[in-house]
Amino acid sequence: MLLHITEVLDAARLAEAQALLARAPWVDGRVTAGHQSAQVKDNLQIPEGCPEHRALGDIVLGALERNPLFISAVLPLRVFPPLFNRYDPGMTFGAHVDNAIRQVTGTTSRIRTDVSCTLFLAPPESYDGGELIVEDTYGEKRVKLPAGDAVIYPSTSLHRVSPVTRGSRLASFFWIQSMVRDDGQRALLFDLDMAINRARGDLPAGHSSPTELTAVYHNLLRRWADA
């Protein structure tokens, strides 16, 4: 399931994040790439653990915790600490699949990458190129979103970032281990959750259908969840 989530960061938090990005140090992005990805990756990243990285991570994680659409779609068990990248003119990231397991730097903690997320941090009109291109069974999806918006997609997807030809593309990227590892099951639960929310708004107060559907939702989650 590929899903566009609007306004993950509101205007105030986006401005705070952009100020941190402007003064942050940048290093070769291949420092966090696996063997295969390093061969096709050409971008810059903020070093993990520096003050700006920690502050930016707190902003992103705090916003995700308050976003009900993200929670419903992803059903997060663990979220990898957000990373931050920049693509200047000529930079790109060729076709690749994200590593199945990621180890959190400086710890023994590992997560299984079920869902990938890109949070756009630069206005789309400020740069040319830089689309996230995700391949699925229906062909290629080209994604270039307003600053503060995010896209989630299965980590099993082949994807790439097209070359930037003007300006700088800034984004946060990270992975989520879901309580439900199967993308099809997560999609069904998400659709059911959205239907329940619509039923609550459409049906008279006290109608039994939302409660009955909620019971189905939680019984399916109980059957499919790892935790």
XYZ file of C-alpha atoms in Angstrom:
227
model
C 0.000 0.000 0.000
C 1.327 3.401 -1.016
C -0.273 6.250 0.938
C 0.178 10.040 0.913
C -0.148 11.534 4.411
C -0.668 15.292 4.399
C 0.716 17.806 6.913
C 2.681 15.436 9.104
C 4.565 18.574 10.103
C 2.524 21.726 10.637
C 3.902 25.128 9.592
C 5.623 25.826 12.923
C 7.353 22.435 13.170
C 8.305 22.551 9.492
C 9.950 25.951 9.965
C 11.828 24.635 12.997
C 13.002 21.600 11.015
C 14.114 23.712 8.060
C 16.147 25.978 10.348
C 17.921 22.924 11.782
C 18.574 21.562 8.290
C 20.127 24.889 7.247
C 22.787 24.778 9.968
C 23.376 21.012 10.115
C 26.627 19.370 8.935
C 26.410 17.032 5.927
C 28.402 13.928 4.990
C 28.419 11.382 2.166
C 25.091 9.530 2.246
C 26.712 6.183 1.540
C 27.642 5.914 5.238
C 24.247 4.279 5.911
C 23.930 2.310 2.670
C 24.196 -1.441 2.299
C 26.601 -2.957 -0.241
C 24.126 -2.958 -3.126
C 22.641 0.471 -2.349
C 26.063 2.114 -1.992
C 26.739 1.423 -5.656
C 23.797 3.556 -6.804
C 23.548 6.147 -4.006
C 24.763 9.722 -4.445
C 23.469 12.143 -1.839
C 24.321 13.810 1.468
C 23.125 13.010 4.994
C 23.229 14.604 8.418
C 25.564 12.562 10.662
C 23.696 10.401 13.147
C 24.042 11.579 16.728
C 24.928 15.215 16.057
C 22.744 17.794 17.882
C 20.790 18.739 14.762
C 20.087 15.096 13.958
C 18.725 14.451 17.450
C 16.565 17.583 17.421
C 15.169 16.821 13.965
C 14.441 13.233 14.972
C 12.471 14.422 17.999
C 10.363 16.709 15.792
C 9.552 13.938 13.314
C 8.839 11.220 15.878
C 6.668 13.547 17.940
C 4.628 14.449 14.857
C 4.185 10.793 13.877
C 2.926 9.877 17.353
C 0.171 12.492 16.947
C -0.855 11.459 13.436
C -3.806 9.025 13.481
C -3.594 8.262 9.748
C 0.039 7.168 10.087
C -0.789 4.985 13.089
C -3.754 3.379 11.339
C -1.897 2.688 8.096
C 1.385 1.456 9.580
C 0.416 -0.064 12.956
C 3.944 0.655 14.209
C 5.752 -1.654 16.596
C 9.167 0.002 16.224
C 10.283 3.066 14.256
C 13.885 3.422 13.112
C 15.333 6.785 14.254
C 14.695 9.164 11.327
C 17.568 9.993 8.981
C 17.852 13.153 6.860
C 19.215 13.563 3.350
C 19.901 16.214 0.732
C 20.166 15.912 -3.023
C 21.955 18.756 -4.808
C 22.086 19.145 -8.624
C 23.371 15.977 -10.259
C 22.687 13.765 -7.238
C 20.441 10.716 -7.476
C 19.725 7.308 -5.946
C 19.372 4.419 -8.363
C 16.914 1.557 -8.173
C 17.222 -0.501 -4.989
C 15.279 -2.355 -2.299
C 15.774 -1.365 1.335
C 17.645 -3.756 3.624
C 15.291 -6.213 5.324
C 16.900 -5.674 8.749
C 18.362 -2.412 10.062
C 20.445 -2.093 13.206
C 20.014 1.111 15.186
C 23.407 2.805 15.291
C 25.184 2.511 18.628
C 22.792 -0.119 19.980
C 22.088 -3.824 19.703
C 18.498 -3.100 18.606
C 17.356 -4.272 15.188
C 14.121 -3.700 13.325
C 12.542 -5.530 10.417
C 11.772 -3.015 7.678
C 8.129 -3.589 6.759
C 7.238 -0.036 5.730
C 9.417 2.749 4.285
C 8.588 6.417 4.801
C 9.823 9.595 3.117
C 8.894 12.924 4.696
C 9.476 15.820 2.288
C 11.092 18.900 3.852
C 11.685 21.253 0.879
C 8.921 22.938 -1.144
C 8.516 21.110 -4.461
C 8.851 24.355 -6.423
C 12.327 24.946 -4.918
C 13.943 22.096 -6.856
C 13.590 20.237 -10.144
C 13.755 16.463 -10.376
C 14.111 14.492 -7.193
C 10.902 12.485 -7.529
C 10.650 9.329 -5.455
C 9.734 6.621 -7.964
C 8.183 3.488 -6.467
C 7.478 0.409 -8.587
C 4.493 -1.788 -7.790
C 2.239 -4.239 -9.594
C 0.435 -1.345 -11.327
C 3.620 0.292 -12.658
C 5.649 3.252 -11.447
C 4.356 5.818 -8.972
C 6.182 9.182 -9.068
C 6.002 11.063 -5.761
C 6.984 14.681 -5.104
C 5.021 16.173 -2.219
C 4.604 19.494 -0.425
C 7.017 20.158 2.412
C 5.667 18.549 5.584
C 3.852 15.756 3.734
C 4.951 12.109 3.803
C 4.536 8.976 1.729
C 4.610 5.420 3.057
C 5.104 2.317 0.918
C 6.118 -1.329 1.399
C 9.847 -1.741 2.027
C 9.784 -4.655 -0.416
C 9.240 -2.169 -3.267
C 11.921 -1.404 -5.828
C 12.349 2.371 -5.753
C 14.682 5.196 -6.732
C 15.129 8.982 -6.599
C 15.385 10.759 -9.942
C 18.329 13.150 -10.479
C 17.970 16.655 -9.088
C 18.704 19.287 -11.743
C 18.049 22.516 -9.779
C 17.936 23.429 -6.104
C 18.143 20.960 -3.230
C 15.767 18.166 -2.281
C 15.577 17.762 1.509
C 13.795 14.892 3.217
C 13.634 12.593 6.194
C 13.564 8.865 5.578
C 13.124 5.925 7.915
C 11.581 2.496 8.303
C 8.906 0.949 10.476
C 8.483 -2.554 11.839
C 4.744 -3.042 11.885
C 2.776 -5.179 14.299
C 1.371 -6.742 11.088
C 4.193 -7.690 8.748
C 2.029 -8.580 5.715
C 1.261 -5.565 3.527
C -2.020 -7.028 2.287
C -3.279 -7.624 5.811
C -2.248 -4.098 6.871
C -4.121 -2.676 3.875
C -7.284 -4.598 4.782
C -7.109 -3.391 8.389
C -6.563 0.191 7.228
C -9.542 0.058 4.870
C -11.697 -1.408 7.644
C -10.580 1.267 10.107
C -11.427 4.029 7.606
C -14.846 2.432 6.968
C -15.560 2.309 10.710
C -14.714 6.002 11.043
C -17.050 6.874 8.168
C -19.823 4.725 9.670
C -19.522 6.569 12.980
C -20.106 9.839 11.162
C -22.881 8.619 8.866
C -24.983 6.489 11.204
C -27.202 7.685 14.059
C -25.657 7.781 17.518
C -25.977 4.440 19.243
C -26.171 2.411 16.043
C -24.645 -1.025 16.598
C -22.739 -1.351 13.300
C -19.604 0.642 14.293
C -19.249 -1.441 17.440
C -19.692 -4.693 15.533
C -17.176 -3.651 12.866
C -14.717 -2.545 15.550
C -14.946 -6.019 17.073
C -14.102 -7.534 13.680
C -11.147 -5.132 13.334
C -9.650 -6.042 16.690
C -10.192 -9.754 16.228
C -8.372 -9.612 12.885
C -5.581 -7.562 14.479
C -5.342 -10.097 17.296
C -5.034 -12.877 14.733
C -2.397 -11.174 12.570
C -0.300 -9.062 14.958
C 3.190 -10.013 16.119
C 2.741 -8.067 19.322
